[in-house]
Coordinates of C-alpha atoms in Angstrom, one line a residue:
Chain M
M1 CA 153.5 -0.5 -0.6
S2 CA 153.8 -1.8 -4.7
D3 CA 156.5 -3.6 -7.7
I4 CA 154.9 -3.1 -11.2
L5 CA 156.6 -4.9 -14.0
A6 CA 155.5 -5.2 -17.6
D7 CA 157.3 -9.0 -18.8
R8 CA 158.0 -9.0 -22.6
I9 CA 154.8 -7.6 -22.8
L10 CA 155.2 -6.9 -27.3
P11 CA 151.9 -4.7 -28.6
E12 CA 150.4 -5.9 -30.7
F13 CA 150.7 -3.5 -32.6
F14 CA 154.0 -3.3 -33.0
T15 CA 156.6 -4.7 -35.9
A16 CA 159.6 -7.0 -35.1
V17 CA 162.2 -3.5 -35.8
E18 CA 160.3 -1.0 -34.1
H19 CA 160.7 -3.5 -30.6
R20 CA 164.0 -3.9 -30.6
V21 CA 165.3 -0.4 -30.2
S22 CA 162.2 -0.3 -26.8
D23 CA 163.0 0.0 -23.5
V24 CA 159.5 -2.0 -22.8
W25 CA 158.7 -3.4 -25.8
G26 CA 160.0 -7.6 -25.4
Q27 CA 162.5 -6.5 -22.2
R28 CA 161.8 -6.9 -18.5
L29 CA 160.9 -3.6 -17.2
Q30 CA 160.4 -3.1 -13.4
F31 CA 158.6 0.0 -11.9
K32 CA 160.1 -0.7 -7.6
S33 CA 157.7 0.8 -5.4
G34 CA 157.5 4.4 -4.7
G35 CA 160.5 5.6 -7.9
F36 CA 159.3 8.7 -10.0
Y37 CA 159.7 7.3 -13.6
A38 CA 159.9 9.2 -16.2
L39 CA 158.8 7.5 -20.0
S40 CA 159.8 9.1 -22.9
A41 CA 159.2 8.5 -26.5
A42 CA 157.9 11.3 -29.8
S43 CA 153.8 9.9 -31.0
G44 CA 153.6 6.5 -31.6
K45 CA 154.9 4.2 -30.1
G46 CA 153.1 2.8 -26.9
K47 CA 153.4 5.5 -24.0
S48 CA 150.1 5.9 -23.4
T49 CA 149.4 2.3 -24.1
L50 CA 152.0 0.7 -21.5
L51 CA 150.0 3.2 -19.1
N52 CA 146.8 2.0 -20.1
Y53 CA 147.7 -1.9 -20.1
I54 CA 149.4 -0.7 -16.4
F55 CA 145.7 0.4 -15.1
G56 CA 144.0 -2.3 -16.8
V57 CA 142.0 -0.3 -19.6
R58 CA 143.8 -2.3 -22.5
R59 CA 144.0 -5.9 -22.0
V60 CA 147.1 -6.9 -22.3
P61 CA 148.1 -9.1 -25.3
N62 CA 150.9 -11.0 -24.8
G63 CA 153.8 -11.8 -21.6
D64 CA 152.6 -9.9 -18.8
L65 CA 152.1 -7.7 -16.2
K66 CA 152.6 -8.1 -12.0
W67 CA 151.1 -5.9 -10.0
N68 CA 153.9 -7.4 -6.5
D69 CA 153.7 -10.5 -8.5
R70 CA 150.5 -10.6 -9.0
S71 CA 148.9 -10.7 -12.9
V72 CA 146.6 -7.9 -14.2
L73 CA 145.2 -11.0 -16.7
D74 CA 144.5 -12.9 -12.9
M75 CA 142.2 -10.5 -11.8
S76 CA 138.8 -10.6 -11.3
P77 CA 137.0 -7.2 -12.3
E78 CA 136.3 -6.3 -9.1
E79 CA 139.7 -7.2 -7.8
R80 CA 140.3 -4.4 -11.5
S81 CA 137.9 -1.9 -9.5
A82 CA 139.2 -2.1 -6.1
L83 CA 143.0 -1.6 -7.6
R84 CA 141.7 1.3 -9.4
S85 CA 140.1 2.5 -6.2
T86 CA 142.9 2.7 -3.8
K87 CA 146.1 1.6 -5.3
V88 CA 146.3 3.2 -8.5
S89 CA 144.8 6.4 -10.0
M90 CA 145.6 8.3 -13.3
V91 CA 145.7 10.9 -15.5
F92 CA 144.0 10.3 -18.6
Q93 CA 145.3 11.9 -21.7
D94 CA 142.2 12.7 -23.8
L95 CA 141.7 14.1 -19.2
Q96 CA 138.1 12.3 -18.9
L97 CA 136.5 15.0 -17.8
F98 CA 132.6 14.3 -17.2
G99 CA 132.1 17.9 -19.1
H100 CA 128.4 19.3 -17.5
L101 CA 129.4 18.4 -13.6
T102 CA 131.5 21.8 -12.1
A103 CA 135.3 21.1 -11.6
R104 CA 134.5 20.7 -7.8
E105 CA 131.7 17.9 -8.8
N106 CA 134.3 15.6 -10.9
I107 CA 137.2 15.9 -8.3
A108 CA 134.0 15.3 -6.0
I109 CA 133.0 12.4 -7.8
K110 CA 136.2 10.8 -6.8
L111 CA 137.4 11.4 -3.3
Q112 CA 133.5 11.2 -1.7
R113 CA 134.3 7.3 -2.7
T114 CA 136.8 7.9 0.4
N115 CA 136.9 11.0 1.7
D116 CA 141.2 10.6 1.7
P117 CA 142.6 13.4 1.2
S118 CA 140.0 15.8 2.5
W119 CA 138.1 18.6 0.2
E120 CA 141.4 21.3 2.6
S121 CA 143.6 19.6 0.6
V122 CA 141.5 19.6 -2.5
L123 CA 141.5 23.9 -3.3
H124 CA 145.0 24.0 -1.2
W125 CA 146.0 22.4 -4.6
A126 CA 143.7 24.6 -6.7
Q127 CA 145.2 28.1 -4.7
L128 CA 148.8 26.3 -6.3
L129 CA 147.4 25.4 -9.4
E130 CA 145.2 28.6 -9.7
V131 CA 141.8 26.9 -10.5
H132 CA 141.1 27.6 -6.8
S133 CA 137.7 30.1 -8.8
L134 CA 137.8 28.1 -11.4
L135 CA 135.5 25.3 -9.5
D136 CA 132.9 25.9 -9.4
R137 CA 132.7 26.0 -13.2
P138 CA 131.1 23.0 -16.2
C139 CA 135.0 22.2 -17.4
D140 CA 133.3 22.1 -21.3
R141 CA 134.1 25.8 -20.7
L142 CA 137.8 25.6 -18.9
S143 CA 140.0 25.8 -21.7
L144 CA 142.4 22.3 -22.2
G145 CA 145.1 23.5 -19.7
Q146 CA 142.3 24.7 -17.0
Q147 CA 141.1 20.5 -17.3
Q148 CA 144.3 19.0 -17.3
R149 CA 144.5 20.9 -14.3
V150 CA 141.8 19.2 -12.7
A151 CA 142.3 16.2 -14.3
V152 CA 145.5 16.0 -12.4
M153 CA 143.5 16.6 -8.8
R154 CA 141.2 14.8 -9.5
A155 CA 143.8 11.9 -10.2
L156 CA 145.5 12.9 -6.2
A157 CA 142.4 13.1 -4.2
Q158 CA 141.8 9.4 -3.7
P159 CA 145.0 7.2 -2.2
F160 CA 147.1 5.6 -4.5
E161 CA 150.1 3.9 -4.3
W162 CA 150.8 4.9 -8.0
L163 CA 150.5 7.4 -10.3
L164 CA 150.1 6.9 -13.5
M165 CA 150.6 10.4 -15.3
D166 CA 150.0 10.6 -19.4
E167 CA 151.1 13.8 -20.6
P168 CA 150.0 15.4 -17.8
T169 CA 150.8 19.3 -19.2
S170 CA 151.2 18.9 -22.8
H171 CA 148.4 22.0 -22.6
L172 CA 150.4 23.5 -20.0
D173 CA 152.7 27.0 -20.4
A174 CA 156.8 25.7 -18.4
N175 CA 155.8 27.5 -15.5
N176 CA 152.5 26.0 -14.3
A177 CA 153.7 22.8 -15.9
L178 CA 156.1 23.4 -13.5
R179 CA 154.4 24.2 -10.7
L180 CA 151.5 21.8 -11.8
M181 CA 154.5 18.8 -11.3
N182 CA 156.3 19.6 -7.9
L183 CA 152.6 19.1 -6.8
V184 CA 152.6 15.6 -7.9
R185 CA 156.3 15.0 -6.8
D186 CA 155.2 16.2 -2.9
E187 CA 152.1 14.4 -3.2
C188 CA 154.0 11.2 -3.9
S189 CA 156.9 11.8 -0.8
R190 CA 154.6 12.5 1.2
R191 CA 152.2 9.3 0.8
K192 CA 155.9 7.0 -0.8
A193 CA 153.9 6.9 -3.7
G194 CA 155.6 6.4 -6.8
C195 CA 155.2 7.5 -10.5
I196 CA 154.5 6.2 -13.8
V197 CA 154.7 11.0 -16.2
S198 CA 154.3 9.8 -19.9
T199 CA 156.2 12.7 -21.8
L200 CA 157.1 13.5 -25.9
E201 CA 160.3 15.2 -23.9
Q202 CA 163.5 13.5 -25.1
K203 CA 164.8 15.4 -22.2
P204 CA 162.3 15.0 -19.2
S205 CA 161.6 19.1 -18.0
F206 CA 160.8 17.5 -14.5
E207 CA 163.2 15.5 -12.6
A208 CA 162.7 12.2 -12.4
D209 CA 164.6 8.5 -10.6
E210 CA 165.4 6.9 -14.2
T211 CA 163.4 7.4 -17.5
V212 CA 162.6 4.8 -19.8
Y213 CA 162.4 4.9 -23.6
C214 CA 159.9 4.0 -25.8
Chain I
M1 CA 125.9 11.4 -8.5
R2 CA 122.4 11.5 -10.3
R3 CA 123.4 14.4 -12.4
I4 CA 126.4 12.2 -14.4
L5 CA 123.9 10.0 -16.9
Q6 CA 120.2 13.3 -16.3
Q7 CA 120.0 14.1 -20.0
E8 CA 120.7 10.8 -21.9
I9 CA 117.0 10.2 -21.7
S10 CA 114.2 13.1 -22.9
K11 CA 111.1 14.1 -21.9
W12 CA 109.2 12.3 -24.5
Q13 CA 111.4 9.4 -24.1
I14 CA 110.7 9.2 -20.4
A15 CA 107.0 9.0 -21.1
L16 CA 107.2 6.2 -24.3
V17 CA 108.9 4.5 -22.0
L18 CA 106.0 4.9 -19.4
T19 CA 102.9 5.0 -20.9
A20 CA 104.3 1.2 -23.1
S21 CA 105.0 0.3 -19.6
M22 CA 101.8 1.1 -17.9
L23 CA 99.4 0.5 -21.0
G24 CA 101.8 -3.5 -20.9
M25 CA 100.8 -3.8 -16.9
V26 CA 97.0 -2.1 -17.7
C27 CA 96.4 -5.0 -20.5
M28 CA 97.7 -7.8 -18.1
G29 CA 95.7 -6.7 -14.3
L30 CA 92.7 -5.5 -15.5
P31 CA 92.5 -9.0 -16.9
M32 CA 93.1 -11.5 -14.5
M33 CA 90.6 -8.4 -12.1
L34 CA 87.6 -9.6 -15.1
A35 CA 88.7 -12.2 -14.4
D36 CA 89.0 -13.3 -10.4
D37 CA 85.2 -11.4 -10.4
A38 CA 83.9 -13.0 -12.6
Q39 CA 85.8 -16.6 -11.8
Q40 CA 83.6 -15.7 -8.2
M41 CA 81.2 -14.5 -9.8
L42 CA 80.7 -17.9 -12.0
Q43 CA 81.2 -19.7 -8.2
H44 CA 78.4 -18.5 -6.4
E45 CA 75.4 -20.5 -5.6
H46 CA 72.9 -18.0 -5.7
R47 CA 74.0 -15.6 -9.2
L48 CA 72.5 -15.9 -12.6
F49 CA 74.7 -19.6 -13.6
D50 CA 73.4 -22.1 -10.9
D51 CA 74.9 -25.3 -13.0
K52 CA 75.5 -27.5 -9.0
F53 CA 72.1 -27.9 -9.9
L54 CA 70.6 -29.9 -12.8
V55 CA 67.0 -31.5 -13.4
L56 CA 66.4 -33.9 -15.3
N57 CA 63.9 -35.7 -16.8
K58 CA 63.4 -38.2 -19.8
R59 CA 62.7 -36.7 -23.1
V60 CA 59.0 -37.2 -24.5
S61 CA 59.0 -38.9 -27.5
M62 CA 56.7 -40.6 -29.9
M63 CA 55.9 -44.0 -27.9
H64 CA 55.2 -41.7 -24.9
A65 CA 52.3 -40.4 -26.1
I66 CA 50.7 -42.8 -27.6
G67 CA 51.0 -44.6 -23.8
L68 CA 53.6 -47.1 -24.6
G69 CA 57.3 -46.1 -22.4
N70 CA 57.7 -45.0 -19.4
L71 CA 58.8 -41.2 -18.6
G72 CA 60.0 -42.8 -15.1
F73 CA 63.7 -42.8 -13.8
S74 CA 64.4 -46.7 -12.9
A75 CA 65.4 -46.5 -9.5
N76 CA 68.9 -48.9 -11.7
E77 CA 69.0 -45.4 -13.2
L78 CA 68.9 -43.5 -10.8
D79 CA 71.8 -45.5 -9.0
S80 CA 74.3 -44.8 -12.0
L81 CA 73.5 -41.1 -12.0
R82 CA 74.5 -41.1 -9.4
K83 CA 78.1 -42.7 -9.6
V84 CA 78.4 -40.2 -12.9
K85 CA 81.6 -38.5 -12.5
G86 CA 81.4 -35.1 -11.2
V87 CA 77.4 -35.8 -9.5
E88 CA 77.5 -35.6 -5.6
K89 CA 73.1 -36.2 -4.6
V90 CA 70.2 -37.2 -6.7
G91 CA 67.0 -35.9 -5.7
S92 CA 64.2 -37.7 -6.4
F93 CA 60.8 -35.6 -7.4
S94 CA 57.7 -36.2 -6.2
N95 CA 54.4 -35.4 -8.0
N96 CA 50.7 -35.3 -7.0
A97 CA 48.6 -38.6 -7.8
F98 CA 45.8 -37.0 -6.6
E99 CA 43.0 -33.9 -8.3
I100 CA 43.9 -30.5 -6.7
W101 CA 42.5 -26.7 -7.6
A102 CA 43.9 -23.8 -7.0
E103 CA 41.6 -21.3 -5.7
A104 CA 41.8 -17.4 -5.7
D105 CA 39.3 -13.9 -4.7
F106 CA 40.1 -11.4 -5.6
G107 CA 37.6 -8.6 -4.8
G108 CA 35.2 -10.2 -4.3
A109 CA 33.8 -10.8 -7.6
Q110 CA 36.6 -11.1 -10.2
V111 CA 37.2 -14.8 -8.3
V112 CA 41.0 -17.2 -10.2
R113 CA 39.2 -21.1 -10.4
T114 CA 42.2 -23.3 -12.3
Q115 CA 44.5 -26.5 -11.7
L116 CA 46.9 -27.0 -10.1
F117 CA 50.0 -29.9 -9.8
L118 CA 52.6 -30.3 -6.9
E119 CA 55.8 -31.9 -6.4
A120 CA 58.3 -32.0 -3.4
I121 CA 61.5 -32.6 -3.3
D122 CA 64.1 -32.7 -0.1
D123 CA 64.8 -30.0 1.0
E124 CA 68.5 -29.8 0.2
F125 CA 68.3 -29.2 -3.5
I126 CA 66.1 -26.1 -2.6
D127 CA 67.0 -22.8 -2.9
D128 CA 67.0 -20.2 -0.2
P129 CA 63.4 -22.7 1.8
P130 CA 61.6 -19.8 4.4
A131 CA 62.4 -20.4 7.3
D132 CA 58.0 -21.8 7.6
W133 CA 58.6 -24.3 4.5
F134 CA 57.6 -27.1 6.3
W135 CA 54.1 -28.9 6.1
S136 CA 52.9 -31.0 9.5
V137 CA 49.1 -33.6 9.8
G138 CA 46.7 -31.1 11.3
Q139 CA 48.0 -28.1 9.8
Q140 CA 45.2 -26.0 7.5
E141 CA 47.3 -24.2 5.5
V142 CA 50.0 -25.0 3.0
P143 CA 53.3 -23.1 2.4
I144 CA 54.2 -22.9 -2.0
M145 CA 56.7 -22.0 -3.4
V146 CA 56.7 -21.2 -7.1
P147 CA 59.7 -20.5 -10.0
T148 CA 60.0 -16.9 -9.8
D149 CA 59.5 -16.7 -13.4
Y150 CA 55.9 -17.9 -12.9
L151 CA 55.2 -14.2 -11.3
A152 CA 56.6 -12.6 -14.3
L153 CA 54.3 -14.3 -16.0
Y154 CA 51.0 -13.2 -14.2
N155 CA 52.2 -9.8 -14.2
F156 CA 53.4 -9.9 -17.7
G157 CA 51.3 -12.5 -19.3
F158 CA 48.1 -13.7 -17.0
A159 CA 47.2 -10.2 -14.9
P160 CA 47.4 -7.7 -18.3
G161 CA 45.2 -9.6 -20.9
Q162 CA 42.9 -10.4 -17.5
N163 CA 42.1 -6.7 -16.3
L164 CA 43.3 -7.6 -12.8
P165 CA 46.1 -5.8 -10.7
G166 CA 50.5 -7.0 -11.1
I167 CA 51.6 -8.0 -8.1
S168 CA 54.9 -7.7 -6.4
K169 CA 57.3 -10.8 -4.1
D170 CA 55.7 -9.4 -0.8
L171 CA 52.3 -8.9 -2.2
A172 CA 52.2 -12.4 -3.8
K173 CA 52.7 -13.7 0.0
Q174 CA 50.4 -12.3 1.3
S175 CA 47.7 -13.1 -0.8
A176 CA 45.4 -16.8 0.4
F177 CA 44.1 -18.7 -1.5
K178 CA 42.0 -21.5 -0.9
L179 CA 42.9 -25.9 -2.6
H180 CA 40.8 -27.4 -3.4
V181 CA 41.8 -31.0 -2.5
T182 CA 39.5 -34.2 -4.5
G183 CA 40.4 -39.0 -4.5
N184 CA 39.8 -41.4 -3.3
G185 CA 36.9 -40.5 -2.4
K186 CA 37.7 -37.6 -0.6
S187 CA 38.0 -34.6 -0.8
M188 CA 39.2 -31.3 2.3
Q189 CA 39.7 -28.2 1.6
L190 CA 42.6 -26.6 2.5
D191 CA 44.3 -23.3 2.2
G192 CA 46.7 -22.1 0.5
R193 CA 49.9 -19.7 1.1
I194 CA 53.0 -18.6 -1.3
A195 CA 55.4 -19.2 1.1
G196 CA 58.7 -18.2 -1.8
F197 CA 59.7 -17.6 -4.9
S198 CA 62.1 -20.6 -6.2
D199 CA 65.0 -19.5 -8.9
R200 CA 66.4 -22.4 -9.8
I201 CA 62.9 -25.3 -9.7
E202 CA 60.7 -24.5 -12.0
T203 CA 57.0 -26.5 -10.7
I204 CA 55.3 -25.8 -8.1
L205 CA 57.3 -26.8 -4.6
T206 CA 55.1 -28.5 -1.6
P207 CA 56.1 -30.0 1.3
K208 CA 57.6 -33.4 0.9
S209 CA 55.4 -34.3 3.6
F210 CA 52.6 -33.0 2.8
L211 CA 53.0 -34.8 -0.9
S212 CA 53.7 -37.8 1.4
W213 CA 50.2 -37.0 3.4
A214 CA 47.8 -35.5 0.8
N215 CA 49.4 -39.0 -2.0
A216 CA 48.2 -41.3 0.4
Q217 CA 45.0 -40.0 1.9
F218 CA 44.4 -39.5 -1.7
A219 CA 45.5 -41.8 -4.3
P220 CA 47.0 -44.4 -1.6
Q221 CA 47.1 -47.0 -4.4
V222 CA 50.6 -45.5 -6.8
V223 CA 53.7 -45.3 -6.0
D224 CA 55.1 -44.1 -9.1
A225 CA 59.0 -44.1 -10.2
P226 CA 59.4 -40.6 -10.1
K227 CA 59.9 -38.6 -13.3
R228 CA 62.5 -36.1 -13.4
V229 CA 65.5 -35.7 -10.8
V230 CA 67.4 -32.6 -10.0
V231 CA 71.2 -33.1 -9.5
K232 CA 73.8 -32.0 -8.0
A233 CA 76.6 -31.6 -10.0
A234 CA 80.3 -30.1 -9.6
E235 CA 80.5 -28.0 -12.1
S236 CA 81.3 -30.3 -15.6
V237 CA 80.4 -29.7 -19.4
A238 CA 81.3 -33.8 -19.1
L239 CA 78.8 -34.6 -17.7
Q240 CA 76.2 -32.3 -19.1
Q241 CA 76.7 -33.7 -22.1
Q242 CA 76.5 -37.8 -20.2
M243 CA 73.4 -36.3 -19.7
M244 CA 72.4 -36.3 -23.4
E245 CA 74.3 -39.3 -24.0
F246 CA 72.0 -41.1 -21.3
G247 CA 68.9 -39.4 -23.2
Y248 CA 67.8 -37.3 -20.3
E249 CA 66.8 -33.6 -21.4
T250 CA 68.1 -30.0 -18.7
N251 CA 67.2 -27.5 -19.4
K252 CA 68.9 -25.7 -22.3
E253 CA 69.1 -22.5 -20.5
R254 CA 71.0 -24.2 -18.3
L255 CA 73.7 -24.9 -21.0
Q256 CA 73.7 -22.3 -22.7
S257 CA 74.5 -20.8 -19.0
V258 CA 77.1 -23.1 -19.4
R259 CA 78.6 -22.5 -22.3
F260 CA 78.1 -18.5 -21.9
Q261 CA 80.2 -19.7 -18.9
Q262 CA 83.3 -21.3 -21.0
L263 CA 83.1 -18.4 -23.7
V264 CA 83.2 -15.9 -20.7
R265 CA 85.5 -17.5 -19.5
Q266 CA 88.0 -18.1 -22.7
V267 CA 87.2 -14.5 -23.8
L268 CA 89.5 -13.3 -20.4
T269 CA 91.3 -16.4 -21.1
S270 CA 92.5 -14.5 -23.9
L271 CA 92.6 -10.5 -23.2
V272 CA 95.3 -12.0 -20.1
F273 CA 97.0 -14.0 -23.5
V274 CA 97.2 -11.3 -24.9
G275 CA 97.4 -9.3 -21.7
I276 CA 100.6 -11.2 -21.1
V277 CA 101.8 -11.1 -25.0
L278 CA 101.7 -7.1 -24.3
V279 CA 103.2 -6.7 -20.9
L280 CA 105.8 -9.2 -23.1
L281 CA 106.3 -6.9 -26.2
A282 CA 106.8 -4.1 -23.1
V283 CA 109.3 -5.6 -20.7
G284 CA 110.9 -5.8 -24.5
S285 CA 110.6 -1.8 -25.1
F286 CA 111.0 -1.0 -21.8
I287 CA 114.6 -3.6 -22.1
L288 CA 115.2 -1.8 -25.7
F289 CA 115.1 1.4 -23.4
S290 CA 117.1 0.1 -20.9
T291 CA 119.9 -0.8 -23.4
L292 CA 119.2 2.0 -24.3
L293 CA 119.9 4.5 -22.4
V294 CA 123.3 2.4 -20.8
T295 CA 124.1 2.0 -24.1
R296 CA 124.2 7.0 -24.4
S297 CA 126.2 7.2 -21.1
E298 CA 128.5 4.2 -21.9
S299 CA 131.2 6.0 -22.5
R300 CA 130.2 8.1 -18.8
L301 CA 130.1 4.7 -17.4
R302 CA 133.2 3.6 -18.3
T303 CA 134.8 6.5 -17.5
M304 CA 133.4 5.4 -13.7
F305 CA 134.7 2.6 -13.7
L306 CA 138.6 3.7 -14.8
L307 CA 137.3 6.6 -11.9
G308 CA 137.5 2.9 -9.3
Y309 CA 134.2 2.1 -9.6
S310 CA 132.4 -1.2 -9.7
R311 CA 130.1 -2.7 -11.5
K312 CA 127.8 -3.4 -8.9
E313 CA 128.1 -0.1 -7.9
L314 CA 127.7 1.7 -11.2
A315 CA 124.6 -1.9 -11.4
V316 CA 123.1 -0.1 -8.0
L317 CA 123.7 4.1 -9.4
T318 CA 122.0 3.1 -13.4
G319 CA 118.9 0.5 -11.7
K320 CA 117.9 3.3 -9.7
R321 CA 117.5 5.7 -12.9
V322 CA 115.9 2.7 -14.9
L323 CA 113.8 1.1 -12.6
L324 CA 112.7 3.8 -11.2
F325 CA 110.2 3.6 -14.5
P326 CA 108.5 0.3 -13.9
A327 CA 107.9 1.7 -10.5
I328 CA 106.2 4.7 -11.1
A329 CA 105.0 2.4 -14.3
F330 CA 102.8 0.2 -11.8
V331 CA 102.1 3.1 -9.0
L332 CA 100.0 4.9 -12.0
A333 CA 98.7 1.2 -13.6
F334 CA 97.0 -0.8 -10.8
P335 CA 94.6 2.5 -10.2
S336 CA 93.8 2.5 -13.5
A337 CA 93.0 -0.7 -14.0
L338 CA 91.3 -0.4 -11.1
A339 CA 89.2 2.2 -12.4
L340 CA 88.4 0.6 -16.3
R341 CA 87.3 -2.4 -13.8
W342 CA 84.4 0.0 -12.2
M343 CA 84.1 0.8 -15.2
I344 CA 83.1 -2.1 -17.4
V345 CA 81.4 -4.2 -13.8
G346 CA 79.2 -0.6 -13.1
E347 CA 77.8 -1.7 -16.7
L348 CA 77.1 -4.9 -15.5
R349 CA 76.8 -4.5 -12.6
V350 CA 72.7 -5.2 -12.9
F351 CA 73.3 -9.1 -13.8
I352 CA 76.6 -10.1 -11.3
G353 CA 75.2 -8.2 -9.0
E354 CA 77.7 -7.2 -5.8
V355 CA 81.3 -7.4 -6.2
S356 CA 84.3 -6.5 -4.0
F357 CA 85.3 -3.1 -4.2
W358 CA 88.5 -4.4 -4.1
P359 CA 89.8 -7.1 -6.6
G360 CA 91.6 -10.0 -5.2
W361 CA 95.0 -10.4 -4.1
W362 CA 96.7 -11.7 -7.6
P363 CA 95.4 -10.7 -10.2
L364 CA 97.7 -7.9 -7.4
L365 CA 100.2 -9.9 -6.9
G366 CA 100.3 -11.1 -10.9
M367 CA 100.8 -7.4 -12.2
F368 CA 103.2 -6.6 -9.4
G369 CA 105.0 -10.0 -10.5
V370 CA 104.6 -8.2 -13.8
L371 CA 107.1 -5.4 -12.6
L372 CA 109.3 -7.3 -10.8
L373 CA 108.9 -9.0 -14.2
F374 CA 110.8 -5.7 -16.0
A375 CA 112.1 -5.0 -12.8
A376 CA 114.5 -8.2 -14.4
A377 CA 115.6 -8.7 -17.4
A378 CA 115.9 -4.4 -16.8
V379 CA 119.0 -5.8 -14.4
A380 CA 120.0 -8.3 -16.3
D381 CA 120.2 -6.7 -19.3
M382 CA 122.3 -3.8 -17.6
W383 CA 124.3 -6.4 -15.2
R384 CA 125.2 -7.5 -18.5
Q385 CA 125.4 -4.8 -21.1
L386 CA 128.1 -3.4 -17.4
T387 CA 129.5 -6.6 -18.3
I388 CA 131.2 -6.0 -21.4
I389 CA 131.3 -2.2 -20.7
Q390 CA 134.1 -2.9 -17.8
R391 CA 136.2 -5.4 -20.3
P392 CA 139.8 -4.2 -21.1
M393 CA 140.0 -2.8 -24.8
P394 CA 142.4 -4.9 -27.0

């Protein structure tokens, strides 16, 4: 299991004044393996940026970001791919679903690489999230809320040590959001995986081990 | 997985790329096939361009007309000829130094009688000497070879004017005539028979053994230097230029055939060159197509990276799709080039004789090389683009 250390990273678009009031930027921030973290801030404060640094979508501009003392700056493209295959999964804010493919095909793109977990598990999640009847529908014909649930199921459809979720319930009603977060928590507990969830809420509606303010 | 990239190219684009790739390969492959055919044709000893043998003589000038000067080749001149680069063998013609008449009876009333000349050369310089091409002392029948052109002259020049029938090669071989040999106070009648026809040597040939014997019998005092020589040489324009510098004459048609060979080679080389240019253009457009395909799929490929797919996996996924086009183009181009080759060769068959159904290996290898070039260019470009796409954004 891996710890994540964001070490004195200061995004270039932040002013010095703004980063003084943050728990994250320019500080040493450690995410311990198995922990469930909420990343709370208003829009534009860098929640997605931090998740993207961790996931390797964006290049760390300064400071360092380490997975178990291994800097992402030293990782080759192949190592980053391997990391995303087996150690970290992400629910993107813009979901990154293939609209012309069905929900089932979108999930299969990930699941077929490892077959871990099984399709039965995925179908079980679909039942819990009430999207089981929509699995064979193209994603561009699903509502944003439905798409969000499919994106979460896709993120869960691989082995991981960390799950990164960028505002995963922004289009869900309170009941669906609760069901989704309960599923995520259960899956992370079962796999002894950590989770970082970004949210616009000052006080997150889901239970977190620690809330970090950007 | 295929469906991820499926929507990115239209049928028109696919048709355009396939056509361009196919045309590029045909434009490259066809001249290579024709060049290969031409090479085989030009190398073949008994085909249209028989340049391994050159018949040389000295240029006849005014001096010779007034009885001065020598048209014969001295031993030194023959040695010099042998030393010329490209010359493999030199053979000397010997000619009759006695009087000889030929007389043919065309059905009793019509008798054709003509004075004749004979020459002889070593058998190795004769194209396809007949099996019975020999003469030994005491033999009544003398085999004779005449140029194929003579038969044509007879059939299309002499015979119509004399109201005589045309004759085929086989019929000519069956016709009998008498040879009257006179000299040194002796005379003799022998039976003449046309044993064969020569495309190479334009003279009336008889076995060397007969001419040596007859000269000894009917013109013993005459030992003349050879007036004509035949040179067996590796094909070389430089050699012919050297011959001209020596002041020797050779068959102008042969020189023309060499020029024609050069022209054929130049045309085919130019065609291959144009083919290469077209192939390079086709490869260029194919790279653009590959770039277009990857660029249009960029966001999808980036998502695939985010879902954990490696550059190698995506290269295989994209590559299968991209490389399908040159592979199909190759499958279409080869039979097309083959068919075009047959159309062209079919038109020229009367001149160049039979050509094998399948082209040589190297045109096929050349086309396959072009396919590999397409593949290598596409893979390299795809890899470069995937490398850019997978980089973390600033």
